[in-house]
């Protein structure tokens, strides 16, 4: 059996190694148009920033090492220009010489990946305007930074690559401006959780221009002008265009393969395309979103590697199936760790799912053990069934651990109520006896039983300020003085029992604190005395981050020590 693989990075390289492990006699040929195979895409921004110093660290394998271990013929700087399913060959061009030839196959695997989205705007292609996708892109940017020593950069886009570049280039001392059309960074997050990233970016000196449309680029004063719709242009020494990626599917389209969402390659759960003996994996394919069951394009390394393994199994006569992707991701941003899995609240509502959520801000480990920091956790679930839909976490230490627990719970089909029952490891340096994941389950159980009612950040401004309800802030007087929501009066929770006569019993009470814990305790005290009481989900910490109030934002420092 002869297998030809187009693309030698995550999915293609994984498939090649797996095929060899399953079939020692198979002939395996990989064509990669860049000069590198099996390289670490996710590490590219860290080479630009000098965190990774040796470019060889980015290449997990070379063609020579791959051949030595797996006897796979890895041909770099070879571009496949056409597929011929009718005669089971591909046309290949040697980029160094221009020579073309046809290569036959018995099985063909497409792993072309995705290319940076480049809108048809004036000035795209300027010398000092870069994209970042391949090792060659990285080397060009690193060489430019070292040679020209630019003092300023504009990043167009607010996704993973752009945020990682913002951190790395800011750490090099550059003035960094991030501009994009959407009103928040990092689309997998909801607006309220993305607000913590906005706080962190601004505090680290990154200028954010959200909700601004880029209309083109031009050379000016030795640098680049970024033209904005209806506004004065921005100027910087260099610009990086990072507004997303587009499936690279020209070959598939020209060969008549069925395409799907965003012109991605349509595949079944065996990673088979619409033409027999042709498989496809990675950023170029359409997959099933595991939570909604809808079609999706999810450009992440984890899914690409799993798909490569599944395709290899089936090429070798097995029957492996891909159940879909949850989109689990994690990002380092200066002092923050940001993680998400499943779908966010916005996506759930768009899909017509009747959802609810809890927001909590627990410590990453036992509060009495030194060095504890706060994380903010948002868990989204379906009303009635309590099916877990997604989770987002922003914090410092321990974020990755909790998102992986929640991702596993979702994949296993646990309900949100069952989170309270998970038996998770505990020692003071690592967690609390009631882990943050357990705490989310306890909160959801309280909602299910009617023990507590909650209101959210986007409902605060609509609360009556005419005296018909009581708006109560149960933090300390010092915390209240540092900043508070309009109309909320201060009554510390520890004084509430002795001062309950100050709260009119005939009026509904809306209660807020720093993270939601003290206000919950206040609600329990008031409810058992006959009050109609509703707790603010997420606390003033969340409210301050979302509203952008400077005093509030200071109390919303994502990794600060917080009173619970």
Coordinates of C-alpha atoms in Angstrom, one line a residue, residues 258-483:
X258 CA -17.5 18.1 -1.3
X259 CA -16.9 21.2 0.7
X260 CA -18.7 22.4 3.9
X261 CA -18.7 25.3 6.2
X262 CA -16.4 28.2 5.2
X263 CA -15.3 26.1 2.2
X264 CA -13.8 23.5 4.5
X265 CA -13.5 19.9 3.4
X266 CA -16.5 17.8 4.3
X267 CA -15.6 14.5 6.0
X268 CA -17.4 11.8 7.9
X269 CA -16.5 10.5 11.3
X270 CA -13.9 8.2 9.8
X271 CA -12.2 11.3 8.2
X272 CA -13.2 10.2 4.8
X273 CA -14.0 12.7 2.1
X274 CA -16.7 12.4 -0.6
X275 CA -14.2 10.6 -2.9
X276 CA -13.1 7.1 -2.1
X277 CA -9.6 6.5 -0.7
X278 CA -9.1 10.3 0.0
X279 CA -9.1 11.3 3.7
X280 CA -8.7 14.8 5.2
X281 CA -7.7 16.1 8.7
X282 CA -6.8 19.2 10.6
X283 CA -7.6 22.9 10.2
X284 CA -9.0 22.4 6.7
X285 CA -11.8 20.0 7.6
X286 CA -15.4 20.4 8.8
X287 CA -16.1 18.6 12.0
X288 CA -19.0 18.2 14.5
X289 CA -19.1 20.5 17.4
X290 CA -19.3 18.0 20.2
X291 CA -21.8 19.9 22.3
X292 CA -24.3 21.2 19.7
X293 CA -23.8 18.5 17.1
X294 CA -23.6 21.3 14.5
X295 CA -20.9 21.6 11.8
X296 CA -17.9 23.6 12.8
X297 CA -14.3 24.5 11.8
X298 CA -12.1 24.2 14.8
X299 CA -8.4 25.2 14.2
X300 CA -6.6 23.7 17.2
X301 CA -3.6 21.3 17.4
X302 CA -5.3 18.8 19.7
X303 CA -8.2 17.9 17.3
X304 CA -5.8 17.8 14.3
X305 CA -3.6 15.3 16.0
X306 CA -6.5 13.1 17.0
X307 CA -7.9 13.2 13.5
X308 CA -4.6 12.2 12.0
X309 CA -4.5 9.2 14.2
X310 CA -8.1 8.2 13.3
X311 CA -7.5 8.6 9.6
X312 CA -4.3 6.5 9.8
X313 CA -6.2 3.7 11.6
X314 CA -8.8 3.7 8.9
X315 CA -6.3 3.8 6.1
X316 CA -4.8 0.7 7.6
X317 CA -8.1 -1.2 7.6
X318 CA -9.3 -0.2 11.1
X319 CA -12.6 1.5 12.1
X320 CA -11.8 4.5 14.3
X321 CA -14.3 7.3 14.7
X322 CA -14.0 11.0 15.5
X323 CA -16.8 12.1 17.9
X324 CA -16.3 15.8 17.4
X325 CA -14.4 18.7 19.1
X326 CA -15.2 20.6 22.2
X327 CA -12.8 23.4 21.3
X328 CA -10.9 23.1 24.6
X329 CA -8.1 25.8 24.7
X330 CA -5.8 27.5 27.0
X331 CA -3.8 30.7 26.6
X332 CA -1.0 32.5 28.6
X333 CA -1.5 36.3 28.6
X334 CA 1.1 38.1 30.8
X335 CA 0.2 37.1 34.3
X336 CA -3.1 35.4 33.3
X337 CA -4.1 32.0 32.2
X338 CA -7.2 31.9 30.1
X339 CA -9.0 28.7 29.2
X340 CA -12.3 27.6 27.7
X341 CA -14.1 24.4 26.6
X342 CA -17.4 23.6 24.9
X343 CA -19.6 26.5 23.8
X344 CA -20.0 29.9 25.5
X345 CA -23.3 31.5 26.5
X346 CA -23.5 33.6 23.4
X347 CA -23.2 30.5 21.1
X348 CA -25.7 28.5 23.2
X349 CA -28.3 31.2 22.8
X350 CA -27.6 31.5 19.1
X351 CA -28.2 27.8 18.8
X352 CA -31.5 28.1 20.5
X353 CA -30.5 26.4 23.7
X354 CA -32.3 27.7 26.9
X355 CA -29.2 28.1 29.1
X356 CA -28.2 29.4 32.5
X357 CA -24.8 30.0 34.1
X358 CA -23.0 30.4 37.3
X359 CA -20.0 32.6 37.9
X360 CA -17.7 32.1 40.9
X361 CA -14.3 33.4 42.0
X362 CA -12.6 30.8 44.2
X363 CA -9.0 30.6 45.3
X364 CA -6.7 28.3 43.4
X365 CA -5.7 26.5 46.6
X366 CA -6.4 26.6 50.3
X367 CA -6.7 30.2 51.5
X368 CA -4.4 29.7 54.5
X369 CA -1.6 28.4 52.3
X370 CA 0.7 31.2 51.1
X371 CA 0.5 32.4 47.5
X372 CA -3.1 31.8 46.8
X373 CA -4.7 33.7 43.9
X374 CA -8.3 34.1 42.7
X375 CA -9.7 32.6 39.5
X376 CA -13.0 33.4 37.9
X377 CA -15.0 30.5 36.6
X378 CA -18.1 30.6 34.4
X379 CA -20.0 27.4 33.8
X380 CA -22.8 27.3 31.2
X381 CA -25.5 24.7 31.3
X382 CA -28.9 23.9 29.8
X383 CA -31.9 24.7 31.9
X384 CA -34.0 21.8 33.0
X385 CA -31.6 19.0 31.9
X386 CA -28.5 20.6 33.5
X387 CA -26.5 19.4 30.6
X388 CA -23.0 20.9 30.7
X389 CA -22.5 23.2 27.7
X390 CA -19.2 25.0 28.3
X391 CA -16.9 26.6 30.8
X392 CA -14.5 29.6 30.8
X393 CA -11.8 30.3 33.4
X394 CA -9.5 33.3 33.9
X395 CA -6.9 33.3 36.6
X396 CA -3.4 32.3 37.4
X397 CA -2.3 28.9 38.8
X398 CA -4.7 26.0 38.5
X399 CA -6.8 27.2 35.6
X400 CA -5.6 24.5 33.2
X401 CA -6.4 21.8 35.8
X402 CA -10.0 22.9 36.3
X403 CA -10.7 23.4 32.6
X404 CA -9.5 19.9 31.9
X405 CA -11.7 18.5 34.7
X406 CA -14.7 20.4 33.2
X407 CA -13.9 19.3 29.7
X408 CA -13.7 15.7 30.8
X409 CA -17.0 15.9 32.7
X410 CA -18.6 17.3 29.5
X411 CA -17.2 14.6 27.3
X412 CA -18.3 11.9 29.8
X413 CA -21.9 13.3 29.8
X414 CA -22.0 14.3 33.4
X415 CA -24.6 16.9 34.3
X416 CA -23.8 20.2 35.9
X417 CA -25.3 18.9 39.2
X418 CA -22.8 16.0 39.2
X419 CA -19.9 18.4 39.4
X420 CA -20.4 18.5 43.2
X421 CA -19.8 14.8 43.4
X422 CA -16.5 14.6 41.7
X423 CA -13.8 13.2 44.0
X424 CA -10.8 15.5 43.2
X425 CA -7.3 15.5 44.7
X426 CA -6.7 17.9 47.6
X427 CA -3.7 19.2 49.4
X428 CA -3.3 22.8 50.6
X429 CA -0.7 23.8 48.0
X430 CA -2.9 22.6 45.1
X431 CA -6.6 23.0 46.0
X432 CA -9.2 23.3 48.7
X433 CA -11.2 20.5 50.2
X434 CA -14.1 21.9 48.1
X435 CA -12.4 22.3 44.7
X436 CA -13.6 25.2 42.5
X437 CA -15.2 22.6 40.2
X438 CA -17.2 21.2 43.2
X439 CA -18.1 24.7 44.2
X440 CA -19.7 25.3 40.7
X441 CA -21.7 22.2 41.3
X442 CA -22.9 23.3 44.7
X443 CA -24.0 26.7 43.2
X444 CA -25.9 25.0 40.4
X445 CA -27.6 22.7 43.0
X446 CA -28.7 25.7 45.0
X447 CA -30.3 27.2 41.9
X448 CA -32.0 23.9 41.0
X449 CA -33.4 23.6 44.5
X450 CA -34.5 27.3 44.7
X451 CA -32.1 27.9 47.6
X452 CA -30.9 31.1 45.9
X453 CA -31.9 33.3 43.0
X454 CA -29.4 35.3 41.0
X455 CA -29.0 38.2 38.7
X456 CA -26.2 39.1 36.3
X457 CA -23.9 41.9 35.2
X458 CA -26.1 42.9 32.2
X459 CA -29.1 43.3 34.4
X460 CA -27.6 45.7 36.9
X461 CA -28.2 49.0 35.0
X462 CA -31.9 48.0 34.6
X463 CA -32.6 47.6 38.3
X464 CA -34.9 50.3 39.7
X465 CA -33.3 53.2 41.4
X466 CA -36.6 54.7 42.5
X467 CA -36.7 53.2 46.0
X468 CA -39.0 50.3 45.0
X469 CA -36.2 47.8 45.6
X470 CA -33.3 47.6 48.0
X471 CA -29.8 47.5 46.4
X472 CA -27.3 46.2 48.9
X473 CA -23.5 45.9 48.8
X474 CA -22.3 43.6 51.6
X475 CA -18.6 44.3 51.4
X476 CA -16.6 46.1 54.0
X477 CA -16.8 49.9 54.2
X478 CA -13.2 50.1 52.8
X479 CA -14.1 48.0 49.8
X480 CA -17.2 50.0 49.1
X481 CA -15.4 53.3 49.3
X482 CA -12.9 52.0 46.6
X483 CA -15.8 51.7 44.1

